[in-house]
Coordinates of C-alpha atoms in Angstrom, one line a residue:
M1 CA 121.7 103.3 115.5
A2 CA 122.9 100.1 117.1
E3 CA 125.4 98.1 115.1
S4 CA 123.0 95.2 114.8
M5 CA 120.3 97.5 113.5
K6 CA 122.4 98.9 110.6
R7 CA 121.1 97.9 107.2
D8 CA 122.4 98.7 103.7
A9 CA 120.2 100.8 101.5
I10 CA 118.6 97.9 99.7
A11 CA 117.9 96.0 102.8
L12 CA 116.2 99.0 104.3
L13 CA 114.1 99.6 101.2
K14 CA 113.1 96.0 100.9
A15 CA 112.1 96.1 104.6
D16 CA 109.8 99.0 103.7
H17 CA 108.3 97.0 100.8
R18 CA 107.5 94.1 103.3
T19 CA 105.9 96.5 105.8
V20 CA 103.6 98.0 103.1
E21 CA 102.7 94.5 101.8
E22 CA 101.6 93.6 105.4
L23 CA 99.6 96.9 105.6
F24 CA 97.7 96.1 102.4
E25 CA 96.9 92.7 103.7
R26 CA 95.5 94.3 106.9
F27 CA 93.5 96.7 104.9
E28 CA 91.9 93.8 102.9
K29 CA 90.9 92.1 106.2
A30 CA 89.8 95.3 108.0
S31 CA 86.1 95.9 108.8
G32 CA 84.6 99.1 109.8
T33 CA 85.3 102.5 108.3
E34 CA 87.5 103.8 111.1
R35 CA 89.7 100.7 111.0
K36 CA 90.0 101.0 107.2
R37 CA 90.8 104.6 107.4
K38 CA 93.5 104.0 110.0
V39 CA 95.2 101.3 108.0
A40 CA 94.9 103.3 104.7
E41 CA 96.5 106.3 106.4
E42 CA 99.4 104.0 107.6
I43 CA 99.8 102.8 104.0
C44 CA 99.9 106.4 102.7
L45 CA 102.4 107.5 105.4
E46 CA 104.7 104.5 104.7
L47 CA 104.6 105.0 101.0
S48 CA 105.0 108.8 101.1
V49 CA 108.1 108.5 103.3
H50 CA 109.5 105.6 101.2
A51 CA 109.0 107.5 97.9
E52 CA 110.6 110.7 99.3
I53 CA 113.7 108.9 100.6
E54 CA 114.1 107.0 97.3
E55 CA 113.7 110.2 95.2
E56 CA 115.9 112.4 97.5
I57 CA 118.7 109.9 98.1
F58 CA 118.6 106.5 96.5
Y59 CA 117.6 107.3 92.9
P60 CA 120.1 110.2 92.5
A61 CA 122.8 107.8 93.8
C62 CA 121.8 105.4 91.0
E63 CA 121.8 107.9 88.2
G64 CA 124.4 107.0 85.5
K65 CA 125.0 103.6 87.2
V66 CA 121.7 101.8 86.4
D67 CA 119.5 101.5 83.4
E68 CA 118.1 105.0 82.8
D69 CA 114.7 103.8 81.5
L70 CA 114.2 101.7 84.6
L71 CA 115.0 104.7 86.8
K72 CA 112.6 106.9 84.8
E73 CA 109.9 104.3 85.2
A74 CA 110.4 104.3 88.9
Y75 CA 109.8 108.1 89.1
V76 CA 106.7 107.8 86.9
E77 CA 105.4 105.0 89.1
H78 CA 106.0 107.1 92.2
D79 CA 104.0 109.9 90.7
G80 CA 101.0 107.6 90.0
A81 CA 101.1 106.4 93.5
K82 CA 101.3 109.9 94.9
V83 CA 98.2 110.9 93.1
L84 CA 96.3 107.9 94.5
I85 CA 97.7 108.6 98.0
A86 CA 96.5 112.2 97.9
E87 CA 93.0 111.0 96.8
I88 CA 92.9 108.4 99.5
M89 CA 94.0 111.0 102.2
N90 CA 91.4 113.5 100.9
G91 CA 88.6 110.9 101.0
G92 CA 87.3 108.3 103.3
P93 CA 86.1 104.7 103.6
S94 CA 82.5 105.8 102.9
D95 CA 83.4 107.2 99.4
D96 CA 82.3 105.1 96.5
Y97 CA 85.8 104.5 95.1
Y98 CA 87.8 104.5 98.4
D99 CA 88.4 100.7 98.5
A100 CA 89.1 100.6 94.8
K101 CA 91.7 103.4 95.0
V102 CA 93.5 101.5 97.8
K103 CA 93.3 98.3 95.7
V104 CA 94.8 100.0 92.6
L105 CA 97.5 101.6 94.7
Q106 CA 98.4 98.1 96.0
E107 CA 98.5 96.8 92.5
E108 CA 100.8 99.7 91.3
I109 CA 103.0 99.2 94.3
E110 CA 103.3 95.4 93.8
H111 CA 104.4 96.2 90.2
H112 CA 106.9 98.8 91.3
V113 CA 108.4 96.5 94.0
E114 CA 108.7 93.7 91.4
E115 CA 110.6 96.1 89.0
E116 CA 113.0 97.2 91.9
E117 CA 113.5 93.7 93.3
K118 CA 113.9 91.6 90.1
R119 CA 116.7 89.1 90.9
L120 CA 119.1 89.7 88.0
D121 CA 118.1 93.0 86.3
G122 CA 116.0 94.9 88.7
L123 CA 116.9 98.3 90.0
F124 CA 118.3 97.0 93.3
A125 CA 120.4 94.3 91.5
Q126 CA 121.8 96.9 89.2
A127 CA 122.6 99.2 92.1
R128 CA 124.4 96.4 94.0
N129 CA 126.3 95.6 90.8
A130 CA 127.3 99.2 90.4
E131 CA 129.2 99.0 93.7
L132 CA 127.4 101.9 95.3
D133 CA 128.3 102.5 99.0
L134 CA 125.1 100.9 100.1
D135 CA 126.0 101.0 103.8
S136 CA 126.5 104.7 103.7
L137 CA 123.3 105.2 101.7
G138 CA 121.5 102.9 104.2
E139 CA 122.5 105.2 107.1
E140 CA 121.5 108.3 105.1
L141 CA 118.1 106.7 104.1
A142 CA 117.4 105.6 107.8
A143 CA 118.1 109.0 109.2
R144 CA 115.9 110.8 106.6
K145 CA 113.2 108.2 107.0
S146 CA 113.1 108.8 110.7
E147 CA 113.0 112.6 110.2
L148 CA 110.2 112.4 107.6
T149 CA 108.1 109.9 109.6
E150 CA 108.1 112.3 112.5
Q151 CA 107.4 115.3 110.4
F152 CA 104.5 113.6 108.5
K153 CA 103.0 112.1 111.7
A154 CA 103.0 115.6 113.3
G155 CA 101.9 117.7 110.4
G156 CA 100.2 115.3 108.1
I157 CA 101.3 114.0 104.7
P158 CA 102.0 117.0 102.5
T159 CA 100.5 117.4 99.1
P160 CA 102.6 115.3 96.8
R161 CA 105.3 116.9 94.8
L162 CA 105.1 115.2 91.4
T163 CA 108.4 114.7 89.6
T164 CA 107.4 113.6 86.1
M165 CA 104.2 115.5 85.4
D166 CA 102.6 118.8 85.8
E167 CA 100.9 119.4 89.1
V168 CA 97.5 117.6 89.1
S169 CA 94.8 119.0 91.4
V170 CA 93.8 116.3 93.8

């Protein structure tokens, strides 16, 4: 990765948040079932990769260094999003609740992003104050993100692995 492209972990995760926000805006403006399906699949891909890298790398690095309840909430919010992602991926724009599921996913993600990005006491602020090696974590996150993105594009988004609840059939 070029020196100018290096980002610390928080900058990388915030950039992911902005990408998904833009995709949700594109979905709201999309017309036609194929266009909606394509944008929804992009949303699901981005969120699936993002959740995976946070759960594999970032959250474990934060354990014991940030508010435990906030970290637990993040895992639960991820699981809720994963269930909706699976339903969206298994459905299509002609389904009765498709647009509603994408909208609820958007609302859940907006709340999750707010919890992570709160200026003084959000998860990211606490992680920064904990003096984690955010540059090293950023490199690790970027490498895993690239790997997962290629894997999910080639083989599809896998059935979600839920962290905080028993497997739900979706």
